[in-house]
PDB file of C-alpha atoms in Angstrom:
ATOM      1  CA  UNK P   1     -90.289 150.150 -91.063  1.00 48.00           C
ATOM      2  CA  UNK P   2     -87.450 150.322 -93.779  1.00 52.00           C
ATOM      3  CA  UNK P   3     -84.217 152.203 -92.442  1.00 53.00           C
ATOM      4  CA  UNK P   4     -84.490 154.630 -95.469  1.00 53.00           C
ATOM      5  CA  UNK P   5     -88.209 155.079 -93.889  1.00 54.00           C
ATOM      6  CA  UNK P   6     -87.117 155.967 -90.490  1.00 56.00           C
ATOM      7  CA  UNK P   7     -87.540 159.053 -88.698  1.00 55.00           C
ATOM      8  CA  UNK P   8     -84.318 161.011 -88.613  1.00 54.00           C
ATOM      9  CA  UNK P   9     -83.331 161.777 -85.500  1.00 54.00           C
ATOM     10  CA  UNK P  10     -83.883 165.373 -83.777  1.00 52.00           C
ATOM     11  CA  UNK P  11     -81.136 168.023 -84.404  1.00 54.00           C
ATOM     12  CA  UNK P  12     -80.243 170.042 -81.149  1.00 58.00           C
ATOM     13  CA  UNK P  13     -79.811 173.696 -81.820  1.00 63.00           C
ATOM     14  CA  UNK P  14     -76.693 174.794 -83.573  1.00 78.00           C
ATOM     15  CA  UNK P  15     -74.403 177.003 -82.723  1.00 85.00           C
ATOM     16  CA  UNK P  16     -74.723 180.503 -84.465  1.00 91.00           C
ATOM     17  CA  UNK P  17     -70.924 180.776 -84.706  1.00 93.00           C
ATOM     18  CA  UNK P  18     -67.884 178.918 -84.050  1.00 95.00           C
ATOM     19  CA  UNK P  19     -64.078 179.995 -83.917  1.00 95.00           C
ATOM     20  CA  UNK P  20     -61.223 177.862 -85.546  1.00 95.00           C
ATOM     21  CA  UNK P  21     -57.793 179.174 -85.278  1.00 94.00           C
ATOM     22  CA  UNK P  22     -55.364 178.683 -88.585  1.00 94.00           C
ATOM     23  CA  UNK P  23     -51.851 179.534 -88.434  1.00 93.00           C
ATOM     24  CA  UNK P  24     -52.335 181.777 -86.026  1.00 94.00           C
ATOM     25  CA  UNK P  25     -55.347 183.666 -87.321  1.00 94.00           C
ATOM     26  CA  UNK P  26     -58.567 183.076 -85.756  1.00 96.00           C
ATOM     27  CA  UNK P  27     -61.593 182.941 -87.971  1.00 96.00           C
ATOM     28  CA  UNK P  28     -65.175 183.242 -87.510  1.00 96.00           C
ATOM     29  CA  UNK P  29     -67.420 180.042 -88.805  1.00 96.00           C
ATOM     30  CA  UNK P  30     -71.137 180.360 -89.505  1.00 95.00           C
ATOM     31  CA  UNK P  31     -73.253 178.113 -91.480  1.00 94.00           C
ATOM     32  CA  UNK P  32     -74.605 179.764 -94.554  1.00 93.00           C
ATOM     33  CA  UNK P  33     -76.587 176.875 -96.231  1.00 92.00           C
ATOM     34  CA  UNK P  34     -77.658 173.419 -95.616  1.00 91.00           C
ATOM     35  CA  UNK P  35     -78.652 170.561 -98.751  1.00 90.00           C
ATOM     36  CA  UNK P  36     -79.660 167.219 -98.463  1.00 85.00           C
ATOM     37  CA  UNK P  37     -80.584 164.810 -95.066  1.00 72.00           C
ATOM     38  CA  UNK P  38     -84.076 165.652 -95.454  1.00 76.00           C
ATOM     39  CA  UNK P  39     -84.128 161.441 -95.467  1.00 80.00           C
ATOM     40  CA  UNK P  40     -81.900 159.332 -93.751  1.00 77.00           C
ATOM     41  CA  UNK P  41     -80.663 158.014 -97.189  1.00 77.00           C
ATOM     42  CA  UNK P  42     -79.389 161.753 -98.253  1.00 85.00           C
ATOM     43  CA  UNK P  43     -76.297 162.853 -97.041  1.00 90.00           C
ATOM     44  CA  UNK P  44     -76.597 166.064 -95.252  1.00 92.00           C
ATOM     45  CA  UNK P  45     -74.119 168.857 -96.437  1.00 93.00           C
ATOM     46  CA  UNK P  46     -73.805 172.486 -94.517  1.00 94.00           C
ATOM     47  CA  UNK P  47     -71.969 175.581 -96.464  1.00 96.00           C
ATOM     48  CA  UNK P  48     -69.797 177.095 -94.182  1.00 96.00           C
ATOM     49  CA  UNK P  49     -68.809 180.413 -94.081  1.00 96.00           C
ATOM     50  CA  UNK P  50     -65.285 181.904 -92.874  1.00 97.00           C
ATOM     51  CA  UNK P  51     -64.810 185.336 -91.600  1.00 96.00           C
ATOM     52  CA  UNK P  52     -61.275 187.106 -89.922  1.00 95.00           C
ATOM     53  CA  UNK P  53     -62.091 187.640 -86.172  1.00 91.00           C
ATOM     54  CA  UNK P  54     -61.973 191.428 -86.351  1.00 87.00           C
ATOM     55  CA  UNK P  55     -64.922 191.120 -89.231  1.00 83.00           C
ATOM     56  CA  UNK P  56     -68.354 193.128 -87.410  1.00 74.00           C
ATOM     57  CA  UNK P  57     -70.026 192.491 -90.896  1.00 78.00           C
ATOM     58  CA  UNK P  58     -69.711 191.792 -94.713  1.00 84.00           C
ATOM     59  CA  UNK P  59     -69.181 189.085 -96.855  1.00 88.00           C
ATOM     60  CA  UNK P  60     -67.978 185.468 -95.776  1.00 93.00           C
ATOM     61  CA  UNK P  61     -63.497 185.808 -96.913  1.00 95.00           C
ATOM     62  CA  UNK P  62     -64.087 182.063 -97.558  1.00 96.00           C
ATOM     63  CA  UNK P  63     -66.399 178.866 -97.569  1.00 97.00           C
ATOM     64  CA  UNK P  64     -66.304 175.000 -97.731  1.00 97.00           C
ATOM     65  CA  UNK P  65     -68.752 172.552 -98.086  1.00 96.00           C
ATOM     66  CA  UNK P  66     -68.811 169.527 -95.472  1.00 96.00           C
ATOM     67  CA  UNK P  67     -70.721 166.797 -94.717  1.00 94.00           C
ATOM     68  CA  UNK P  68     -72.655 167.308 -91.500  1.00 92.00           C
ATOM     69  CA  UNK P  69     -75.850 168.291 -89.752  1.00 89.00           C
ATOM     70  CA  UNK P  70     -74.556 171.162 -87.632  1.00 91.00           C
ATOM     71  CA  UNK P  71     -71.883 173.250 -86.700  1.00 95.00           C
ATOM     72  CA  UNK P  72     -72.085 172.334 -83.207  1.00 93.00           C
ATOM     73  CA  UNK P  73     -71.069 168.720 -83.658  1.00 92.00           C
ATOM     74  CA  UNK P  74     -68.153 169.960 -85.631  1.00 94.00           C
ATOM     75  CA  UNK P  75     -64.858 168.937 -84.200  1.00 94.00           C
ATOM     76  CA  UNK P  76     -62.087 171.941 -83.832  1.00 94.00           C
ATOM     77  CA  UNK P  77     -60.115 169.320 -86.080  1.00 95.00           C
ATOM     78  CA  UNK P  78     -62.928 169.159 -88.932  1.00 96.00           C
ATOM     79  CA  UNK P  79     -63.115 173.000 -88.800  1.00 97.00           C
ATOM     80  CA  UNK P  80     -59.369 173.494 -89.314  1.00 97.00           C
ATOM     81  CA  UNK P  81     -59.713 170.882 -92.485  1.00 96.00           C
ATOM     82  CA  UNK P  82     -62.689 172.540 -93.620  1.00 97.00           C
ATOM     83  CA  UNK P  83     -60.851 175.940 -93.574  1.00 97.00           C
ATOM     84  CA  UNK P  84     -58.495 174.135 -95.393  1.00 96.00           C
ATOM     85  CA  UNK P  85     -59.555 172.941 -98.160  1.00 96.00           C
ATOM     86  CA  UNK P  86     -61.761 176.435 -98.686  1.00 97.00           C
ATOM     87  CA  UNK P  87     -62.465 178.651-101.084  1.00 96.00           C
ATOM     88  CA  UNK P  88     -63.094 182.327-101.780  1.00 95.00           C
ATOM     89  CA  UNK P  89     -66.846 182.225-102.236  1.00 93.00           C
ATOM     90  CA  UNK P  90     -67.868 182.776-106.259  1.00 90.00           C
ATOM     91  CA  UNK P  91     -68.461 186.256-106.972  1.00 86.00           C
ATOM     92  CA  UNK P  92     -72.198 186.997-108.237  1.00 80.00           C
ATOM     93  CA  UNK P  93     -72.919 187.329-111.778  1.00 79.00           C
ATOM     94  CA  UNK P  94     -74.822 189.770-114.130  1.00 72.00           C
ATOM     95  CA  UNK P  95     -76.695 187.689-116.635  1.00 72.00           C
ATOM     96  CA  UNK P  96     -77.378 190.831-118.286  1.00 71.00           C
ATOM     97  CA  UNK P  97     -73.686 191.670-118.824  1.00 63.00           C
ATOM     98  CA  UNK P  98     -71.958 188.027-119.951  1.00 58.00           C
ATOM     99  CA  UNK P  99     -68.760 189.520-120.807  1.00 56.00           C
ATOM    100  CA  UNK P 100     -67.149 186.405-122.544  1.00 56.00           C
ATOM    101  CA  UNK P 101     -70.262 185.679-124.421  1.00 55.00           C
ATOM    102  CA  UNK P 102     -70.456 182.195-123.749  1.00 56.00           C
ATOM    103  CA  UNK P 103     -74.254 182.903-122.391  1.00 53.00           C
ATOM    104  CA  UNK P 104     -76.914 180.415-123.386  1.00 54.00           C
ATOM    105  CA  UNK P 105     -78.604 181.748-126.713  1.00 51.00           C
ATOM    106  CA  UNK P 106     -81.806 181.036-128.166  1.00 52.00           C
ATOM    107  CA  UNK P 107     -81.459 180.782-131.867  1.00 50.00           C
ATOM    108  CA  UNK P 108     -84.784 179.029-133.159  1.00 53.00           C
ATOM    109  CA  UNK P 109     -83.871 175.481-131.956  1.00 51.00           C
ATOM    110  CA  UNK P 110     -80.825 175.561-134.173  1.00 51.00           C
ATOM    111  CA  UNK P 111     -77.609 175.068-132.141  1.00 48.00           C
ATOM    112  CA  UNK P 112     -73.828 175.049-133.552  1.00 51.00           C
ATOM    113  CA  UNK P 113     -72.320 172.563-135.483  1.00 50.00           C
ATOM    114  CA  UNK P 114     -75.398 171.693-137.015  1.00 49.00           C
ATOM    115  CA  UNK P 115     -76.854 171.935-140.329  1.00 51.00           C
ATOM    116  CA  UNK P 116     -74.802 172.879-143.666  1.00 53.00           C
ATOM    117  CA  UNK P 117     -71.506 174.147-143.948  1.00 52.00           C
ATOM    118  CA  UNK P 118     -70.605 172.890-140.028  1.00 46.00           C
TER     119      UNK P 118
END
């Protein structure tokens, strides 16, 4: 059996939540998404969400995409590093109200810059 065809090792049950302290402030950390890792040749990625310690509900304040299979395998240093590279999550965009006018438009097969006068 080739290495890329070998079955993946079983993943231990993951933590629901971890905590990390950054510059004296405590943050809750949760996995909010996963990608890759289905085959040994795939790089496993997890999307970490960060909430202030006192938050009980609501959307995450920051997020970071990191290489890894589970929250349980991440060290305190890795969580601090992930927080340092984290950014605010993107705001959901309403496709019906494309305010900047740069949304995709269909023009019967004609694109910008083609044809006469361009």
